[in-house]
Amino acid sequence: MATALSTEIQELIVEETGSAAPSTDDATAFEAWLDGIKDSHEELYAGVAAEIEGFVMGKIM
């Protein structure tokens, strides 16, 4: 399973939610998962969003 997320954030996701996030290769499933944690795990959501933004910005530059 490929992912754009770091090992650290993946471990935090499992710790906070009890399961791993779907692969970032499956944009539809990942987006649905991200929407699902938006309200229930606000800090985790912010961390994941910041990491993805950094990853995308790194690819652009």
PDB file of N, CA and C in Angstrom:
ATOM      1  N   MET A   1       0.845  -1.184   0.000  1.00  0.00           N
ATOM      2  CA  MET A   1       0.000   0.000   0.000  1.00  0.00           C
ATOM      3  C   MET A   1       0.882   1.236   0.000  1.00  0.00           C
ATOM      4  N   ALA A   2       0.776   2.057  -1.000  1.00  0.00           N
ATOM      5  CA  ALA A   2       1.549   3.291  -1.098  1.00  0.00           C
ATOM      6  C   ALA A   2       0.837   4.405  -0.345  1.00  0.00           C
ATOM      7  N   THR A   3       1.625   5.304   0.177  1.00  0.00           N
ATOM      8  CA  THR A   3       1.042   6.439   0.861  1.00  0.00           C
ATOM      9  C   THR A   3       2.005   7.616   0.820  1.00  0.00           C
ATOM     10  N   ALA A   4       1.446   8.792   0.823  1.00  0.00           N
ATOM     11  CA  ALA A   4       2.258  10.003   0.863  1.00  0.00           C
ATOM     12  C   ALA A   4       2.515  10.422   2.306  1.00  0.00           C
ATOM     13  N   LEU A   5       2.020   9.657   3.259  1.00  0.00           N
ATOM     14  CA  LEU A   5       2.143  10.005   4.666  1.00  0.00           C
ATOM     15  C   LEU A   5       3.410   9.424   5.275  1.00  0.00           C
ATOM     16  N   SER A   6       3.996  10.166   6.195  1.00  0.00           N
ATOM     17  CA  SER A   6       5.199   9.697   6.883  1.00  0.00           C
ATOM     18  C   SER A   6       4.861   8.566   7.843  1.00  0.00           C
ATOM     19  N   THR A   7       5.881   7.832   8.209  1.00  0.00           N
ATOM     20  CA  THR A   7       5.710   6.744   9.183  1.00  0.00           C
ATOM     21  C   THR A   7       5.156   7.290  10.495  1.00  0.00           C
ATOM     22  N   GLU A   8       5.648   8.441  10.916  1.00  0.00           N
ATOM     23  CA  GLU A   8       5.207   9.029  12.180  1.00  0.00           C
ATOM     24  C   GLU A   8       3.706   9.328  12.180  1.00  0.00           C
ATOM     25  N   ILE A   9       3.216   9.926  11.107  1.00  0.00           N
ATOM     26  CA  ILE A   9       1.789  10.251  11.066  1.00  0.00           C
ATOM     27  C   ILE A   9       0.959   8.979  10.915  1.00  0.00           C
ATOM     28  N   GLN A  10       1.476   7.989  10.197  1.00  0.00           N
ATOM     29  CA  GLN A  10       0.755   6.727  10.079  1.00  0.00           C
ATOM     30  C   GLN A  10       0.613   6.058  11.447  1.00  0.00           C
ATOM     31  N   GLU A  11       1.685   6.081  12.246  1.00  0.00           N
ATOM     32  CA  GLU A  11       1.622   5.505  13.594  1.00  0.00           C
ATOM     33  C   GLU A  11       0.641   6.265  14.468  1.00  0.00           C
ATOM     34  N   LEU A  12       0.604   7.587  14.342  1.00  0.00           N
ATOM     35  CA  LEU A  12      -0.334   8.403  15.100  1.00  0.00           C
ATOM     36  C   LEU A  12      -1.771   8.097  14.689  1.00  0.00           C
ATOM     37  N   ILE A  13      -1.999   7.891  13.402  1.00  0.00           N
ATOM     38  CA  ILE A  13      -3.339   7.555  12.910  1.00  0.00           C
ATOM     39  C   ILE A  13      -3.815   6.261  13.556  1.00  0.00           C
ATOM     40  N   VAL A  14      -2.965   5.245  13.562  1.00  0.00           N
ATOM     41  CA  VAL A  14      -3.338   3.963  14.164  1.00  0.00           C
ATOM     42  C   VAL A  14      -3.594   4.134  15.656  1.00  0.00           C
ATOM     43  N   GLU A  15      -2.725   4.898  16.326  1.00  0.00           N
ATOM     44  CA  GLU A  15      -2.879   5.130  17.761  1.00  0.00           C
ATOM     45  C   GLU A  15      -4.194   5.846  18.079  1.00  0.00           C
ATOM     46  N   GLU A  16      -4.518   6.862  17.281  1.00  0.00           N
ATOM     47  CA  GLU A  16      -5.709   7.678  17.537  1.00  0.00           C
ATOM     48  C   GLU A  16      -7.015   7.019  17.083  1.00  0.00           C
ATOM     49  N   THR A  17      -6.970   6.312  15.956  1.00  0.00           N
ATOM     50  CA  THR A  17      -8.213   5.792  15.382  1.00  0.00           C
ATOM     51  C   THR A  17      -8.378   4.287  15.515  1.00  0.00           C
ATOM     52  N   GLY A  18      -7.285   3.586  15.793  1.00  0.00           N
ATOM     53  CA  GLY A  18      -7.360   2.132  15.916  1.00  0.00           C
ATOM     54  C   GLY A  18      -7.155   1.391  14.612  1.00  0.00           C
ATOM     55  N   SER A  19      -6.975   2.123  13.510  1.00  0.00           N
ATOM     56  CA  SER A  19      -6.715   1.469  12.225  1.00  0.00           C
ATOM     57  C   SER A  19      -5.939   2.420  11.329  1.00  0.00           C
ATOM     58  N   ALA A  20      -5.360   1.858  10.286  1.00  0.00           N
ATOM     59  CA  ALA A  20      -4.576   2.652   9.353  1.00  0.00           C
ATOM     60  C   ALA A  20      -5.482   3.411   8.392  1.00  0.00           C
ATOM     61  N   ALA A  21      -4.958   4.494   7.867  1.00  0.00           N
ATOM     62  CA  ALA A  21      -5.669   5.240   6.834  1.00  0.00           C
ATOM     63  C   ALA A  21      -5.594   4.464   5.529  1.00  0.00           C
ATOM     64  N   PRO A  22      -6.566   4.647   4.653  1.00  0.00           N
ATOM     65  CA  PRO A  22      -6.464   4.021   3.330  1.00  0.00           C
ATOM     66  C   PRO A  22      -5.295   4.610   2.559  1.00  0.00           C
ATOM     67  N   SER A  23      -4.863   3.929   1.541  1.00  0.00           N
ATOM     68  CA  SER A  23      -3.768   4.394   0.705  1.00  0.00           C
ATOM     69  C   SER A  23      -4.108   5.739   0.087  1.00  0.00           C
ATOM     70  N   THR A  24      -3.109   6.606   0.019  1.00  0.00           N
ATOM     71  CA  THR A  24      -3.329   7.884  -0.651  1.00  0.00           C
ATOM     72  C   THR A  24      -3.423   7.704  -2.162  1.00  0.00           C
ATOM     73  N   ASP A  25      -3.093   6.507  -2.659  1.00  0.00           N
ATOM     74  CA  ASP A  25      -3.256   6.214  -4.085  1.00  0.00           C
ATOM     75  C   ASP A  25      -4.733   6.131  -4.477  1.00  0.00           C
ATOM     76  N   ASP A  26      -5.590   5.790  -3.515  1.00  0.00           N
ATOM     77  CA  ASP A  26      -7.038   5.722  -3.751  1.00  0.00           C
ATOM     78  C   ASP A  26      -7.643   7.022  -3.234  1.00  0.00           C
ATOM     79  N   ALA A  27      -7.616   8.044  -4.068  1.00  0.00           N
ATOM     80  CA  ALA A  27      -8.018   9.380  -3.648  1.00  0.00           C
ATOM     81  C   ALA A  27      -9.435   9.428  -3.086  1.00  0.00           C
ATOM     82  N   THR A  28     -10.358   8.693  -3.674  1.00  0.00           N
ATOM     83  CA  THR A  28     -11.748   8.710  -3.222  1.00  0.00           C
ATOM     84  C   THR A  28     -11.866   8.144  -1.813  1.00  0.00           C
ATOM     85  N   ALA A  29     -11.262   6.994  -1.581  1.00  0.00           N
ATOM     86  CA  ALA A  29     -11.318   6.372  -0.249  1.00  0.00           C
ATOM     87  C   ALA A  29     -10.576   7.219   0.778  1.00  0.00           C
ATOM     88  N   PHE A  30      -9.429   7.764   0.385  1.00  0.00           N
ATOM     89  CA  PHE A  30      -8.659   8.572   1.325  1.00  0.00           C
ATOM     90  C   PHE A  30      -9.414   9.838   1.688  1.00  0.00           C
ATOM     91  N   GLU A  31     -10.012  10.493   0.704  1.00  0.00           N
ATOM     92  CA  GLU A  31     -10.774  11.714   0.972  1.00  0.00           C
ATOM     93  C   GLU A  31     -11.968  11.434   1.885  1.00  0.00           C
ATOM     94  N   ALA A  32     -12.651  10.330   1.662  1.00  0.00           N
ATOM     95  CA  ALA A  32     -13.778   9.956   2.521  1.00  0.00           C
ATOM     96  C   ALA A  32     -13.299   9.703   3.942  1.00  0.00           C
ATOM     97  N   TRP A  33     -12.170   9.006   4.081  1.00  0.00           N
ATOM     98  CA  TRP A  33     -11.605   8.748   5.398  1.00  0.00           C
ATOM     99  C   TRP A  33     -11.231  10.062   6.084  1.00  0.00           C
ATOM    100  N   LEU A  34     -10.581  10.963   5.344  1.00  0.00           N
ATOM    101  CA  LEU A  34     -10.159  12.243   5.896  1.00  0.00           C
ATOM    102  C   LEU A  34     -11.365  13.057   6.347  1.00  0.00           C
ATOM    103  N   ASP A  35     -12.421  13.068   5.559  1.00  0.00           N
ATOM    104  CA  ASP A  35     -13.649  13.763   5.959  1.00  0.00           C
ATOM    105  C   ASP A  35     -14.223  13.156   7.239  1.00  0.00           C
ATOM    106  N   GLY A  36     -14.083  11.842   7.388  1.00  0.00           N
ATOM    107  CA  GLY A  36     -14.603  11.149   8.565  1.00  0.00           C
ATOM    108  C   GLY A  36     -13.880  11.491   9.854  1.00  0.00           C
ATOM    109  N   ILE A  37     -12.596  11.837   9.773  1.00  0.00           N
ATOM    110  CA  ILE A  37     -11.869  12.186  10.998  1.00  0.00           C
ATOM    111  C   ILE A  37     -11.855  13.687  11.262  1.00  0.00           C
ATOM    112  N   LYS A  38     -12.371  14.450  10.330  1.00  0.00           N
ATOM    113  CA  LYS A  38     -12.320  15.911  10.428  1.00  0.00           C
ATOM    114  C   LYS A  38     -12.896  16.421  11.744  1.00  0.00           C
ATOM    115  N   ASP A  39     -14.025  15.930  12.156  1.00  0.00           N
ATOM    116  CA  ASP A  39     -14.673  16.402  13.377  1.00  0.00           C
ATOM    117  C   ASP A  39     -14.294  15.585  14.609  1.00  0.00           C
ATOM    118  N   SER A  40     -14.079  14.291  14.418  1.00  0.00           N
ATOM    119  CA  SER A  40     -13.815  13.430  15.574  1.00  0.00           C
ATOM    120  C   SER A  40     -12.370  13.460  16.043  1.00  0.00           C
ATOM    121  N   HIS A  41     -11.452  13.787  15.180  1.00  0.00           N
ATOM    122  CA  HIS A  41     -10.025  13.829  15.518  1.00  0.00           C
ATOM    123  C   HIS A  41      -9.407  15.084  14.893  1.00  0.00           C
ATOM    124  N   GLU A  42      -9.803  16.247  15.397  1.00  0.00           N
ATOM    125  CA  GLU A  42      -9.422  17.518  14.778  1.00  0.00           C
ATOM    126  C   GLU A  42      -7.909  17.714  14.670  1.00  0.00           C
ATOM    127  N   GLU A  43      -7.167  17.405  15.723  1.00  0.00           N
ATOM    128  CA  GLU A  43      -5.720  17.600  15.687  1.00  0.00           C
ATOM    129  C   GLU A  43      -5.060  16.644  14.697  1.00  0.00           C
ATOM    130  N   LEU A  44      -5.533  15.406  14.661  1.00  0.00           N
ATOM    131  CA  LEU A  44      -5.009  14.430  13.706  1.00  0.00           C
ATOM    132  C   LEU A  44      -5.310  14.887  12.284  1.00  0.00           C
ATOM    133  N   TYR A  45      -6.522  15.351  12.055  1.00  0.00           N
ATOM    134  CA  TYR A  45      -6.908  15.872  10.743  1.00  0.00           C
ATOM    135  C   TYR A  45      -5.971  16.999  10.321  1.00  0.00           C
ATOM    136  N   ALA A  46      -5.711  17.935  11.222  1.00  0.00           N
ATOM    137  CA  ALA A  46      -4.831  19.062  10.908  1.00  0.00           C
ATOM    138  C   ALA A  46      -3.422  18.577  10.572  1.00  0.00           C
ATOM    139  N   GLY A  47      -2.932  17.594  11.315  1.00  0.00           N
ATOM    140  CA  GLY A  47      -1.601  17.058  11.053  1.00  0.00           C
ATOM    141  C   GLY A  47      -1.513  16.371   9.710  1.00  0.00           C
ATOM    142  N   VAL A  48      -2.520  15.581   9.379  1.00  0.00           N
ATOM    143  CA  VAL A  48      -2.543  14.881   8.094  1.00  0.00           C
ATOM    144  C   VAL A  48      -2.642  15.894   6.959  1.00  0.00           C
ATOM    145  N   ALA A  49      -3.520  16.860   7.114  1.00  0.00           N
ATOM    146  CA  ALA A  49      -3.691  17.876   6.070  1.00  0.00           C
ATOM    147  C   ALA A  49      -2.398  18.659   5.851  1.00  0.00           C
ATOM    148  N   ALA A  50      -1.708  19.026   6.931  1.00  0.00           N
ATOM    149  CA  ALA A  50      -0.457  19.774   6.806  1.00  0.00           C
ATOM    150  C   ALA A  50       0.615  18.929   6.127  1.00  0.00           C
ATOM    151  N   GLU A  51       0.661  17.648   6.470  1.00  0.00           N
ATOM    152  CA  GLU A  51       1.660  16.779   5.855  1.00  0.00           C
ATOM    153  C   GLU A  51       1.398  16.599   4.363  1.00  0.00           C
ATOM    154  N   ILE A  52       0.158  16.425   3.987  1.00  0.00           N
ATOM    155  CA  ILE A  52      -0.182  16.278   2.565  1.00  0.00           C
ATOM    156  C   ILE A  52       0.124  17.572   1.815  1.00  0.00           C
ATOM    157  N   GLU A  53      -0.216  18.702   2.413  1.00  0.00           N
ATOM    158  CA  GLU A  53       0.078  19.985   1.782  1.00  0.00           C
ATOM    159  C   GLU A  53       1.584  20.140   1.564  1.00  0.00           C
ATOM    160  N   GLY A  54       2.375  19.787   2.552  1.00  0.00           N
ATOM    161  CA  GLY A  54       3.828  19.856   2.411  1.00  0.00           C
ATOM    162  C   GLY A  54       4.338  18.948   1.325  1.00  0.00           C
ATOM    163  N   PHE A  55       3.776  17.739   1.240  1.00  0.00           N
ATOM    164  CA  PHE A  55       4.160  16.778   0.213  1.00  0.00           C
ATOM    165  C   PHE A  55       3.844  17.325  -1.174  1.00  0.00           C
ATOM    166  N   VAL A  56       2.656  17.863  -1.343  1.00  0.00           N
ATOM    167  CA  VAL A  56       2.229  18.400  -2.636  1.00  0.00           C
ATOM    168  C   VAL A  56       3.078  19.603  -3.019  1.00  0.00           C
ATOM    169  N   MET A  57       3.316  20.492  -2.072  1.00  0.00           N
ATOM    170  CA  MET A  57       4.121  21.679  -2.361  1.00  0.00           C
ATOM    171  C   MET A  57       5.547  21.282  -2.725  1.00  0.00           C
ATOM    172  N   GLY A  58       6.077  20.248  -2.103  1.00  0.00           N
ATOM    173  CA  GLY A  58       7.422  19.767  -2.431  1.00  0.00           C
ATOM    174  C   GLY A  58       7.504  19.221  -3.840  1.00  0.00           C
ATOM    175  N   LYS A  59       6.434  18.589  -4.301  1.00  0.00           N
ATOM    176  CA  LYS A  59       6.396  18.050  -5.663  1.00  0.00           C
ATOM    177  C   LYS A  59       6.268  19.162  -6.703  1.00  0.00           C
ATOM    178  N   ILE A  60       5.597  20.237  -6.340  1.00  0.00           N
ATOM    179  CA  ILE A  60       5.385  21.344  -7.261  1.00  0.00           C
ATOM    180  C   ILE A  60       6.670  22.138  -7.451  1.00  0.00           C
ATOM    181  N   MET A  61       7.403  22.317  -6.398  1.00  0.00           N
ATOM    182  CA  MET A  61       8.608  23.150  -6.453  1.00  0.00           C
ATOM    183  C   MET A  61       9.763  22.360  -6.886  1.00  0.00           C
TER     184      MET A  61
END
